[in-house]
Amino acid sequence: MKVVFVMFLALLVSVSSQAVVQKPNIGNFLQCLRDRSDPKNPMTEAIFTPQNSTFASSYVSYTKNKRYSNPNDTNLIAIVAAKHESHVQATVVCAKSNRVQIRIRSGGHDYEGLSYTSSLPFAVLDMNNLRSITIDVSGKKSWVQAGATLGELYTKISEASKTLAFPAGVCPTLGAGGHISGGGYGNLMRKYGISVDHVVDAQLVDVNGKILNRASMGEDLFWAIRGGGGASFGVILSWTINLVAVPETITVFNVNKTLGQGATDVLYKWQLVSSKLPRELFLRAMPQITKGANKTIAVNFIAQFLGSSKKLMGIINKNLPELGLKGEDCYEMSWLNTTTFWADYPVGTSTSVLLKRPSTPPGAFFKSKSDYVKKPILKEGIEKMWKTMLKFNNHVFMQWNPYGGVMDKIAANATAFPHRKGNLFKIQYFALWIDANATKANLALMKELYGVAETYVSSNPREAFLNYRDIDVGSNPSGVTNVAEGKIYGSKYFVGNLNRLMNVKAKYDPDNFFRHEQSIPPLHAM
């Protein structure tokens, strides 16, 4: 009898976690938004429906992947381009009471489009207008709203101080809301860790429409949104972050080696030394297909060093002489100028490009995947990867991003981001194409490349990086969050932190309102 009762409870947990989908009341949702509009901060100009002439442009300007950009999506009820925090609160309250799904978009870089697509009726809560940034130089802190881009944040920091920076990503159009809540990975991580290691406070709109800060949300929820992805728990309004010290002179270089120049041997040696180099040095390896008639593989070795070119030359020539680094390869510049270098602009480009925001539909289709590597990949494995890469007829590359340094010193459960000590480097696989007809072939080749790598990367689970969203590692249908399926993708993204995240979810969003295809399921107590 006891066994039967336990099985019944287990079934009940499974069913309740799936959040049975009910038909939304779209008319009431839109009316609710208008009714909750504050005369001091009216919502009228923030709500876009298909009847608005600017609806499509509002949608596509913050969709990065053409595979998922669909301005004629009949499931999209409205876009709420919030201009005030009260607009966010109203959207949450009205959506919840009328059974409307919301998707939260800050920069629009979600690789699988989960922040702006759904197979059920939904509204996009767009944070791009909430972009205020303040800098406290004496306190070495910044307050940044979720819709601010990294380019805007970096510019503001540099305007206030030439010796302060923030550890985050290299793409200037990333939105602070999603980027930081997923971990926030960048080229200062070996020296200072990742973005979430420097978050000291946050503002979040919870499932009841209340604005919480660190003190009022509690340490468990504050822990969860630092690497667990904010969209499973609420809507991130802003972050308070600690800034870090950087020298006035930073050195960068980008040296490439083709297969004919011994790229495979240099890359193998890179694996042995890159995580052991001084923590001031971040040296990425980026294999890609060369352009032109004689297609081959070239590996770009891209470096950032917090110091002079002379000192950098000494480090490289001692640890990786095979690279053949020359003095003329190195460029000394300010931290802000390094951000344009890493965004692949020519040296000397005006930093004003960091403030550019998207205004046109995405021009390309792409697919990304990720892996963590704990032991050096054998040369035979590298050569198998080259063989698959050369089958692509369009732009494909990998980014091998080194670990070590401070990342080995921070506990895996210090934040929800779990990928710490024990990793040599992280791989991002990326394929990009223009012709829609090439989609099927490219997705198949990406699957093949990922399969080739399986022998050489982390396993049980095969870990993945949340901010390199990959629907292939597991997903639920729109509107459903099954615990069993959630554990499949959750174990890859969050490893040993998953159970704690599911418990936090159950405590703060027990009815699973904030959900998407890869959201964290609530683990309801039996």
Short mmCIF file of C-alpha atoms in Angstrom, two decimals:
data_model
loop_
_atom_site.label_atom_id
_atom_site.label_comp_id
_atom_site.label_asym_id
_atom_site.label_seq_id
_atom_site.Cartn_x
_atom_site.Cartn_y
_atom_site.Cartn_z
CA MET A 1 0.00 0.00 0.00
CA LYS A 2 2.86 2.33 0.88
CA VAL A 3 4.50 1.65 -2.49
CA VAL A 4 1.27 2.47 -4.33
CA PHE A 5 0.93 5.73 -2.37
CA VAL A 6 4.51 6.76 -3.19
CA MET A 7 3.91 6.00 -6.89
CA PHE A 8 0.75 8.10 -6.80
CA LEU A 9 2.66 11.02 -5.27
CA ALA A 10 5.42 10.67 -7.88
CA LEU A 11 2.81 10.80 -10.64
CA LEU A 12 1.22 13.83 -9.03
CA VAL A 13 4.59 15.60 -8.94
CA SER A 14 5.22 14.79 -12.60
CA VAL A 15 1.82 16.08 -13.70
CA SER A 16 1.92 19.23 -11.57
CA SER A 17 5.38 20.12 -12.88
CA GLN A 18 4.13 20.12 -16.45
CA ALA A 19 1.94 23.19 -15.84
CA VAL A 20 -1.13 22.16 -17.84
CA VAL A 21 -1.63 24.70 -20.60
CA GLN A 22 -4.90 26.62 -20.53
CA LYS A 23 -6.26 28.82 -23.27
CA PRO A 24 -5.09 32.42 -22.86
CA ASN A 25 -7.46 35.36 -22.73
CA ILE A 26 -5.75 37.66 -25.21
CA GLY A 27 -8.30 40.47 -25.18
CA ASN A 28 -8.29 40.67 -21.40
CA PHE A 29 -4.49 40.62 -21.37
CA LEU A 30 -4.23 43.67 -23.63
CA GLN A 31 -6.98 45.48 -21.74
CA CYS A 32 -5.28 44.67 -18.45
CA LEU A 33 -2.09 46.30 -19.69
CA ARG A 34 -3.97 49.47 -20.60
CA ASP A 35 -5.89 49.49 -17.32
CA ARG A 36 -2.70 49.25 -15.29
CA SER A 37 -1.05 52.11 -17.13
CA ASP A 38 0.17 54.84 -14.78
CA PRO A 39 -0.50 58.37 -16.14
CA LYS A 40 3.01 59.33 -15.03
CA ASN A 41 4.50 56.44 -17.05
CA PRO A 42 1.86 55.53 -19.68
CA MET A 43 2.16 52.17 -21.41
CA THR A 44 0.43 53.23 -24.62
CA GLU A 45 3.65 53.79 -26.55
CA ALA A 46 5.24 50.64 -25.14
CA ILE A 47 2.65 48.18 -26.50
CA PHE A 48 2.98 46.94 -30.07
CA THR A 49 0.40 44.61 -31.63
CA PRO A 50 0.16 43.27 -35.20
CA GLN A 51 -2.09 46.24 -35.97
CA ASN A 52 0.81 48.67 -35.38
CA SER A 53 2.78 49.70 -38.47
CA THR A 54 6.02 49.37 -36.48
CA PHE A 55 5.21 45.93 -35.05
CA ALA A 56 7.39 43.97 -37.47
CA SER A 57 10.37 46.32 -37.22
CA SER A 58 10.14 46.26 -33.41
CA TYR A 59 10.26 42.49 -33.55
CA VAL A 60 13.07 41.90 -36.05
CA SER A 61 15.50 44.54 -34.83
CA TYR A 62 16.30 42.41 -31.79
CA THR A 63 16.26 38.98 -33.39
CA LYS A 64 19.79 37.83 -34.18
CA ASN A 65 19.22 34.42 -35.77
CA LYS A 66 17.37 34.37 -39.09
CA ARG A 67 16.39 30.75 -38.43
CA TYR A 68 13.92 32.00 -35.83
CA SER A 69 13.05 35.50 -37.01
CA ASN A 70 9.36 35.43 -37.94
CA PRO A 71 7.61 38.84 -37.80
CA ASN A 72 4.43 37.23 -39.17
CA ASP A 73 4.21 34.76 -36.28
CA THR A 74 0.49 34.43 -35.56
CA ASN A 75 1.27 33.25 -32.02
CA LEU A 76 2.84 36.59 -31.15
CA ILE A 77 0.13 38.62 -29.43
CA ALA A 78 2.12 41.70 -28.58
CA ILE A 79 5.51 43.17 -27.88
CA VAL A 80 5.79 45.19 -24.70
CA ALA A 81 8.87 47.38 -25.13
CA ALA A 82 8.98 48.46 -21.49
CA LYS A 83 10.02 52.04 -20.85
CA HIS A 84 9.60 51.92 -17.07
CA GLU A 85 9.83 49.23 -14.41
CA SER A 86 6.05 49.53 -13.86
CA HIS A 87 5.56 48.30 -17.45
CA VAL A 88 7.44 45.13 -16.56
CA GLN A 89 5.34 44.63 -13.44
CA ALA A 90 2.10 45.15 -15.38
CA THR A 91 3.16 42.70 -18.08
CA VAL A 92 3.91 39.96 -15.55
CA VAL A 93 0.67 40.48 -13.59
CA CYS A 94 -1.54 40.72 -16.68
CA ALA A 95 0.11 37.77 -18.42
CA LYS A 96 -0.17 35.55 -15.37
CA SER A 97 -3.81 36.40 -14.67
CA ASN A 98 -4.79 35.81 -18.31
CA ARG A 99 -2.65 32.70 -18.93
CA VAL A 100 -0.44 34.38 -21.53
CA GLN A 101 3.13 33.18 -21.92
CA ILE A 102 5.82 35.84 -21.92
CA ARG A 103 9.28 35.67 -23.42
CA ILE A 104 11.86 38.04 -21.98
CA ARG A 105 14.32 39.66 -24.38
CA SER A 106 17.21 41.93 -23.46
CA GLY A 107 19.79 41.81 -26.27
CA GLY A 108 18.13 39.20 -28.47
CA HIS A 109 21.22 36.99 -28.66
CA ASP A 110 19.42 33.82 -27.59
CA TYR A 111 20.96 31.37 -30.08
CA GLU A 112 17.79 29.30 -30.34
CA GLY A 113 15.37 32.23 -30.33
CA LEU A 114 13.70 31.19 -27.08
CA SER A 115 13.43 34.84 -26.03
CA TYR A 116 11.21 35.70 -28.98
CA THR A 117 9.46 32.53 -30.20
CA SER A 118 6.86 30.08 -28.93
CA SER A 119 4.47 27.56 -30.45
CA LEU A 120 1.72 28.93 -28.18
CA PRO A 121 0.18 32.43 -27.98
CA PHE A 122 2.72 34.66 -26.25
CA ALA A 123 3.98 38.20 -25.70
CA VAL A 124 7.56 39.44 -25.89
CA LEU A 125 8.64 41.55 -22.95
CA ASP A 126 11.42 43.59 -24.55
CA MET A 127 13.84 45.26 -22.14
CA ASN A 128 15.91 47.19 -24.69
CA ASN A 129 14.60 50.62 -23.57
CA LEU A 130 15.65 50.03 -19.96
CA ARG A 131 19.30 50.84 -20.52
CA SER A 132 20.43 53.27 -17.80
CA ILE A 133 23.97 52.93 -16.46
CA THR A 134 25.64 54.72 -13.57
CA ILE A 135 29.28 54.45 -12.57
CA ASP A 136 30.70 54.93 -9.08
CA VAL A 137 34.45 55.30 -9.63
CA SER A 138 35.39 55.71 -5.97
CA GLY A 139 33.35 52.67 -4.97
CA LYS A 140 34.44 50.74 -8.09
CA LYS A 141 30.82 49.84 -8.79
CA SER A 142 28.25 50.21 -11.54
CA TRP A 143 24.47 49.95 -11.73
CA VAL A 144 23.28 48.71 -15.12
CA GLN A 145 19.77 48.00 -16.37
CA ALA A 146 18.94 44.77 -18.17
CA GLY A 147 18.48 46.32 -21.61
CA ALA A 148 21.84 48.10 -21.67
CA THR A 149 24.33 46.50 -24.05
CA LEU A 150 27.86 45.53 -23.14
CA GLY A 151 29.12 48.11 -25.61
CA GLU A 152 27.22 50.81 -23.76
CA LEU A 153 28.46 49.56 -20.39
CA TYR A 154 32.08 49.41 -21.53
CA THR A 155 31.86 52.92 -22.97
CA LYS A 156 30.38 54.36 -19.77
CA ILE A 157 33.04 52.71 -17.63
CA SER A 158 35.83 54.00 -19.86
CA GLU A 159 34.41 57.54 -19.85
CA ALA A 160 34.58 57.50 -16.05
CA SER A 161 37.94 55.74 -15.61
CA LYS A 162 40.79 54.45 -17.78
CA THR A 163 41.78 51.83 -15.21
CA LEU A 164 38.45 50.16 -14.46
CA ALA A 165 36.70 47.42 -16.46
CA PHE A 166 34.08 44.71 -16.16
CA PRO A 167 34.59 41.00 -16.94
CA ALA A 168 32.00 40.11 -19.58
CA GLY A 169 31.61 39.06 -23.23
CA VAL A 170 33.24 40.35 -26.39
CA CYS A 171 30.11 41.05 -28.43
CA PRO A 172 29.06 44.69 -27.85
CA THR A 173 25.35 44.16 -28.61
CA LEU A 174 24.78 41.57 -25.87
CA GLY A 175 22.09 42.67 -23.42
CA ALA A 176 23.18 42.83 -19.77
CA GLY A 177 20.03 41.04 -18.53
CA GLY A 178 20.46 37.70 -20.24
CA HIS A 179 24.23 37.75 -20.64
CA ILE A 180 25.00 38.21 -16.96
CA SER A 181 22.22 35.93 -15.65
CA GLY A 182 23.63 33.08 -17.77
CA GLY A 183 27.13 33.53 -16.34
CA GLY A 184 28.78 36.20 -18.47
CA TYR A 185 31.96 34.79 -19.97
CA GLY A 186 34.81 36.90 -21.39
CA ASN A 187 38.52 37.51 -21.84
CA LEU A 188 39.14 38.78 -18.28
CA MET A 189 37.90 35.51 -16.75
CA ARG A 190 41.33 33.98 -16.05
CA LYS A 191 42.25 37.06 -14.01
CA TYR A 192 38.90 37.99 -12.48
CA GLY A 193 36.39 35.20 -13.12
CA ILE A 194 33.12 35.74 -14.97
CA SER A 195 30.41 38.40 -14.73
CA VAL A 196 28.33 36.72 -12.01
CA ASP A 197 31.36 36.64 -9.73
CA HIS A 198 31.10 40.43 -9.55
CA VAL A 199 27.35 40.88 -9.10
CA VAL A 200 26.63 42.29 -5.63
CA ASP A 201 22.94 43.15 -5.99
CA ALA A 202 20.08 42.87 -8.44
CA GLN A 203 16.53 44.01 -9.05
CA LEU A 204 14.02 41.43 -10.21
CA VAL A 205 10.29 41.43 -10.86
CA ASP A 206 8.93 38.23 -9.35
CA VAL A 207 5.94 36.12 -10.33
CA ASN A 208 3.62 38.39 -8.32
CA GLY A 209 4.84 41.54 -10.01
CA LYS A 210 6.84 42.70 -7.00
CA ILE A 211 10.25 44.32 -7.36
CA LEU A 212 12.82 42.53 -5.22
CA ASN A 213 16.44 43.33 -4.46
CA ARG A 214 19.05 41.07 -2.90
CA ALA A 215 17.83 41.69 0.63
CA SER A 216 14.17 41.09 -0.14
CA MET A 217 14.59 38.18 -2.55
CA GLY A 218 16.91 36.26 -0.24
CA GLU A 219 20.26 34.62 -0.86
CA ASP A 220 18.91 31.46 -2.49
CA LEU A 221 17.15 33.32 -5.31
CA PHE A 222 20.06 35.75 -5.62
CA TRP A 223 22.33 32.70 -6.00
CA ALA A 224 20.08 31.18 -8.68
CA ILE A 225 19.95 34.19 -11.00
CA ARG A 226 23.74 34.37 -11.09
CA GLY A 227 24.31 31.71 -13.72
CA GLY A 228 20.97 29.89 -13.65
CA GLY A 229 19.39 32.18 -16.25
CA GLY A 230 17.03 34.86 -14.99
CA ALA A 231 14.12 33.92 -17.23
CA SER A 232 13.26 30.86 -15.12
CA PHE A 233 12.76 32.94 -12.00
CA GLY A 234 11.52 36.38 -12.95
CA VAL A 235 12.45 39.43 -14.98
CA ILE A 236 15.86 40.97 -14.30
CA LEU A 237 15.54 44.76 -14.11
CA SER A 238 19.10 45.67 -13.20
CA TRP A 239 22.40 44.56 -11.75
CA THR A 240 24.79 46.19 -9.30
CA ILE A 241 28.30 45.07 -10.21
CA ASN A 242 31.81 45.46 -8.90
CA LEU A 243 34.31 46.82 -11.40
CA VAL A 244 37.87 45.50 -11.66
CA ALA A 245 41.26 47.14 -12.12
CA VAL A 246 43.07 47.07 -15.47
CA PRO A 247 46.32 48.77 -16.52
CA GLU A 248 46.27 51.71 -18.92
CA THR A 249 48.25 49.62 -21.39
CA ILE A 250 46.89 46.28 -22.57
CA THR A 251 48.40 44.21 -25.38
CA VAL A 252 46.54 42.16 -27.99
CA PHE A 253 47.53 40.07 -30.98
CA ASN A 254 45.93 37.83 -33.61
CA VAL A 255 48.33 35.36 -35.22
CA ASN A 256 47.17 32.69 -37.61
CA LYS A 257 48.61 29.32 -38.55
CA THR A 258 47.33 27.18 -41.42
CA LEU A 259 47.54 23.41 -41.55
CA GLY A 260 50.53 23.78 -43.87
CA GLN A 261 52.22 25.93 -41.23
CA GLY A 262 51.79 23.33 -38.52
CA ALA A 263 48.51 24.55 -37.02
CA THR A 264 47.64 21.13 -35.60
CA ASP A 265 50.91 20.87 -33.68
CA VAL A 266 50.64 24.41 -32.34
CA LEU A 267 47.04 23.84 -31.26
CA TYR A 268 47.97 20.62 -29.47
CA LYS A 269 50.71 22.46 -27.57
CA TRP A 270 48.24 25.29 -26.84
CA GLN A 271 46.09 22.78 -24.96
CA LEU A 272 49.00 21.93 -22.67
CA VAL A 273 49.91 25.51 -21.74
CA SER A 274 46.93 27.87 -22.21
CA SER A 275 45.32 27.15 -18.83
CA LYS A 276 48.68 27.40 -17.04
CA LEU A 277 49.80 30.77 -18.42
CA PRO A 278 49.84 33.81 -16.11
CA ARG A 279 46.26 34.74 -15.25
CA GLU A 280 46.74 38.17 -16.86
CA LEU A 281 46.90 36.42 -20.25
CA PHE A 282 43.87 35.09 -22.12
CA LEU A 283 44.85 33.23 -25.31
CA ARG A 284 41.97 31.97 -27.44
CA ALA A 285 42.47 29.48 -30.28
CA MET A 286 39.99 29.84 -33.13
CA PRO A 287 40.08 27.21 -35.90
CA GLN A 288 38.14 28.17 -39.02
CA ILE A 289 37.89 27.46 -42.75
CA THR A 290 39.90 29.82 -44.91
CA LYS A 291 38.29 31.67 -47.78
CA GLY A 292 39.40 31.19 -51.37
CA ALA A 293 39.91 28.38 -53.86
CA ASN A 294 42.36 26.33 -51.78
CA LYS A 295 40.15 25.67 -48.78
CA THR A 296 42.01 24.69 -45.63
CA ILE A 297 41.94 25.20 -41.88
CA ALA A 298 43.60 28.16 -40.22
CA VAL A 299 43.83 28.55 -36.46
CA ASN A 300 43.79 32.12 -35.19
CA PHE A 301 45.51 32.59 -31.84
CA ILE A 302 43.95 35.70 -30.30
CA ALA A 303 45.42 37.13 -27.11
CA GLN A 304 44.75 39.77 -24.50
CA PHE A 305 47.41 40.54 -21.91
CA LEU A 306 47.09 42.97 -19.02
CA GLY A 307 50.52 44.48 -19.56
CA SER A 308 53.12 45.52 -22.12
CA SER A 309 53.97 43.84 -25.42
CA LYS A 310 57.55 43.26 -24.24
CA LYS A 311 56.41 41.22 -21.27
CA LEU A 312 53.84 39.35 -23.38
CA MET A 313 56.50 38.43 -25.95
CA GLY A 314 58.62 36.91 -23.19
CA ILE A 315 55.72 34.80 -21.88
CA ILE A 316 54.71 33.48 -25.30
CA ASN A 317 58.24 32.76 -26.50
CA LYS A 318 58.89 30.78 -23.31
CA ASN A 319 55.64 28.81 -23.22
CA LEU A 320 54.51 28.61 -26.86
CA PRO A 321 57.51 29.39 -29.11
CA GLU A 322 55.85 27.32 -31.86
CA LEU A 323 53.52 30.26 -32.45
CA GLY A 324 56.41 32.34 -33.80
CA LEU A 325 55.11 35.58 -32.28
CA LYS A 326 56.82 38.74 -33.56
CA GLY A 327 56.87 42.23 -32.12
CA GLU A 328 54.91 43.61 -35.07
CA ASP A 329 52.05 41.22 -34.28
CA CYS A 330 51.39 42.97 -30.97
CA TYR A 331 49.29 46.10 -30.41
CA GLU A 332 49.28 48.09 -27.19
CA MET A 333 46.04 49.93 -26.46
CA SER A 334 43.49 50.94 -23.83
CA TRP A 335 40.98 48.47 -22.43
CA LEU A 336 38.13 50.13 -24.36
CA ASN A 337 40.05 49.77 -27.63
CA THR A 338 40.56 46.08 -26.92
CA THR A 339 36.78 45.66 -26.92
CA THR A 340 36.60 46.76 -30.57
CA PHE A 341 39.54 44.49 -31.41
CA TRP A 342 37.72 41.50 -29.89
CA ALA A 343 34.55 42.45 -31.74
CA ASP A 344 36.61 41.90 -34.92
CA TYR A 345 36.91 45.54 -35.95
CA PRO A 346 40.25 46.65 -37.50
CA VAL A 347 42.79 48.11 -35.08
CA GLY A 348 42.19 51.85 -34.83
CA THR A 349 38.40 51.67 -35.34
CA SER A 350 36.53 54.35 -33.42
CA THR A 351 35.01 53.05 -30.21
CA SER A 352 31.74 54.75 -31.22
CA VAL A 353 30.87 51.45 -32.96
CA LEU A 354 30.28 50.00 -29.50
CA LEU A 355 27.12 52.09 -29.21
CA LYS A 356 25.50 50.78 -32.38
CA ARG A 357 22.22 48.99 -31.86
CA PRO A 358 20.52 46.72 -34.40
CA SER A 359 17.87 48.32 -36.60
CA THR A 360 17.51 45.82 -39.44
CA PRO A 361 16.41 42.18 -39.70
CA PRO A 362 19.10 39.53 -39.15
CA GLY A 363 21.05 38.76 -42.28
CA ALA A 364 22.21 35.23 -41.59
CA PHE A 365 21.21 31.83 -40.25
CA PHE A 366 23.40 30.15 -37.66
CA LYS A 367 23.77 27.22 -35.28
CA SER A 368 25.99 26.95 -32.22
CA LYS A 369 26.96 24.18 -29.80
CA SER A 370 29.38 23.95 -26.88
CA ASP A 371 31.64 21.56 -24.97
CA TYR A 372 33.95 21.54 -21.97
CA VAL A 373 37.33 19.83 -22.28
CA LYS A 374 39.12 18.32 -19.27
CA LYS A 375 41.96 16.44 -21.00
CA PRO A 376 43.97 17.45 -24.08
CA ILE A 377 42.38 16.33 -27.33
CA LEU A 378 44.65 13.92 -29.18
CA LYS A 379 46.04 15.04 -32.52
CA GLU A 380 44.06 12.30 -34.24
CA GLY A 381 40.91 13.80 -32.72
CA ILE A 382 41.84 17.29 -33.89
CA GLU A 383 42.43 15.95 -37.40
CA LYS A 384 39.00 14.28 -37.38
CA MET A 385 37.50 17.68 -36.54
CA TRP A 386 39.36 19.27 -39.47
CA LYS A 387 37.98 16.60 -41.80
CA THR A 388 34.39 17.41 -40.81
CA MET A 389 34.90 21.18 -40.86
CA LEU A 390 36.18 20.98 -44.44
CA LYS A 391 32.84 19.47 -45.51
CA PHE A 392 31.10 22.80 -44.81
CA ASN A 393 30.51 25.09 -47.79
CA ASN A 394 30.08 28.21 -45.68
CA HIS A 395 31.58 29.96 -42.67
CA VAL A 396 32.29 27.61 -39.78
CA PHE A 397 34.60 28.03 -36.82
CA MET A 398 35.38 26.84 -33.32
CA GLN A 399 36.48 28.95 -30.38
CA TRP A 400 38.67 27.22 -27.82
CA ASN A 401 38.54 29.44 -24.74
CA PRO A 402 41.12 28.73 -22.01
CA TYR A 403 40.36 28.13 -18.35
CA GLY A 404 42.74 28.13 -15.40
CA GLY A 405 43.68 31.14 -13.31
CA VAL A 406 40.97 32.38 -10.96
CA MET A 407 38.42 30.00 -12.49
CA ASP A 408 40.22 27.16 -10.68
CA LYS A 409 39.85 28.96 -7.35
CA ILE A 410 36.08 29.59 -7.33
CA ALA A 411 33.86 26.77 -6.04
CA ALA A 412 31.44 25.20 -8.50
CA ASN A 413 28.52 26.05 -6.19
CA ALA A 414 29.59 29.61 -5.36
CA THR A 415 27.07 30.75 -7.98
CA ALA A 416 24.64 28.79 -10.12
CA PHE A 417 27.26 28.72 -12.91
CA PRO A 418 28.98 25.36 -12.30
CA HIS A 419 31.80 25.06 -14.86
CA ARG A 420 34.89 25.84 -12.80
CA LYS A 421 37.96 23.84 -11.74
CA GLY A 422 38.92 20.82 -13.83
CA ASN A 423 38.32 22.37 -17.24
CA LEU A 424 41.21 23.06 -19.60
CA PHE A 425 39.04 25.02 -22.02
CA LYS A 426 35.56 25.47 -23.44
CA ILE A 427 34.67 24.99 -27.10
CA GLN A 428 32.07 26.91 -29.03
CA TYR A 429 31.14 25.44 -32.42
CA PHE A 430 29.55 27.92 -34.80
CA ALA A 431 28.25 27.67 -38.37
CA LEU A 432 26.79 30.61 -40.27
CA TRP A 433 25.10 30.68 -43.67
CA ILE A 434 23.05 33.02 -45.87
CA ASP A 435 20.98 30.66 -48.04
CA ALA A 436 17.91 29.23 -46.30
CA ASN A 437 18.18 26.13 -48.48
CA ALA A 438 21.51 25.29 -46.83
CA THR A 439 19.96 24.98 -43.37
CA LYS A 440 19.36 21.23 -43.38
CA ALA A 441 22.89 20.43 -44.58
CA ASN A 442 24.52 22.75 -42.07
CA LEU A 443 22.55 21.41 -39.13
CA ALA A 444 23.52 17.87 -40.14
CA LEU A 445 27.21 18.82 -40.37
CA MET A 446 27.10 20.54 -36.99
CA LYS A 447 25.65 17.36 -35.54
CA GLU A 448 28.45 15.38 -37.18
CA LEU A 449 31.15 17.72 -35.84
CA TYR A 450 29.65 17.51 -32.35
CA GLY A 451 29.60 13.72 -32.67
CA VAL A 452 33.27 13.59 -33.67
CA ALA A 453 34.18 15.61 -30.56
CA GLU A 454 32.23 13.38 -28.16
CA THR A 455 35.13 11.03 -27.43
CA TYR A 456 37.37 13.87 -26.30
CA VAL A 457 35.16 16.11 -24.15
CA SER A 458 33.38 16.00 -20.78
CA SER A 459 30.94 13.15 -20.22
CA ASN A 460 28.29 11.97 -17.75
CA PRO A 461 27.05 14.59 -18.25
CA ARG A 462 28.42 16.09 -21.44
CA GLU A 463 28.48 19.65 -20.14
CA ALA A 464 27.19 22.64 -22.09
CA PHE A 465 27.19 26.44 -21.60
CA LEU A 466 23.77 28.00 -21.02
CA ASN A 467 24.61 31.21 -22.90
CA TYR A 468 25.50 29.17 -25.98
CA ARG A 469 21.91 27.93 -26.08
CA ASP A 470 21.55 24.59 -27.86
CA ILE A 471 18.11 23.00 -28.17
CA ASP A 472 19.69 19.66 -29.14
CA VAL A 473 20.83 18.93 -25.57
CA GLY A 474 17.20 18.52 -24.52
CA SER A 475 14.01 20.59 -24.46
CA ASN A 476 10.35 20.67 -23.60
CA PRO A 477 7.48 21.84 -25.81
CA SER A 478 6.33 25.43 -25.38
CA GLY A 479 4.23 25.73 -22.24
CA VAL A 480 5.36 22.46 -20.69
CA THR A 481 8.21 21.91 -18.24
CA ASN A 482 8.54 18.21 -17.53
CA VAL A 483 10.91 17.43 -14.66
CA ALA A 484 12.43 14.35 -16.31
CA GLU A 485 13.22 16.21 -19.53
CA GLY A 486 14.34 19.25 -17.56
CA LYS A 487 16.91 17.11 -15.80
CA ILE A 488 18.36 16.04 -19.16
CA TYR A 489 19.27 19.52 -20.35
CA GLY A 490 19.57 20.91 -16.83
CA SER A 491 22.29 18.45 -15.84
CA LYS A 492 24.37 19.57 -18.84
CA TYR A 493 23.96 23.28 -18.22
CA PHE A 494 24.10 23.25 -14.40
CA VAL A 495 25.72 19.90 -13.44
CA GLY A 496 25.70 19.57 -9.63
CA ASN A 497 23.77 22.81 -9.12
CA LEU A 498 20.60 21.59 -10.83
CA ASN A 499 18.75 20.23 -7.78
CA ARG A 500 19.29 23.43 -5.83
CA LEU A 501 18.03 25.44 -8.81
CA MET A 502 14.90 23.29 -9.05
CA ASN A 503 14.24 23.79 -5.36
CA VAL A 504 14.62 27.56 -5.70
CA LYS A 505 12.25 27.46 -8.67
CA ALA A 506 9.66 25.51 -6.65
CA LYS A 507 9.88 28.03 -3.82
CA TYR A 508 9.61 31.24 -5.85
CA ASP A 509 7.59 30.17 -8.90
CA PRO A 510 5.72 27.02 -7.80
CA ASP A 511 3.12 27.29 -10.59
CA ASN A 512 5.86 27.52 -13.20
CA PHE A 513 4.74 30.79 -14.81
CA PHE A 514 8.22 31.73 -16.02
CA ARG A 515 8.98 28.98 -18.47
CA HIS A 516 10.35 28.25 -21.90
CA GLU A 517 11.65 25.20 -23.75
CA GLN A 518 14.77 24.96 -21.56
CA SER A 519 13.62 26.59 -18.34
CA ILE A 520 14.36 25.09 -14.94
CA PRO A 521 11.50 22.89 -13.70
CA PRO A 522 10.18 23.29 -10.15
CA LEU A 523 11.05 20.31 -8.00
CA HIS A 524 7.94 19.94 -5.86
CA ALA A 525 8.53 18.22 -2.53
CA MET A 526 6.87 14.83 -2.10
#
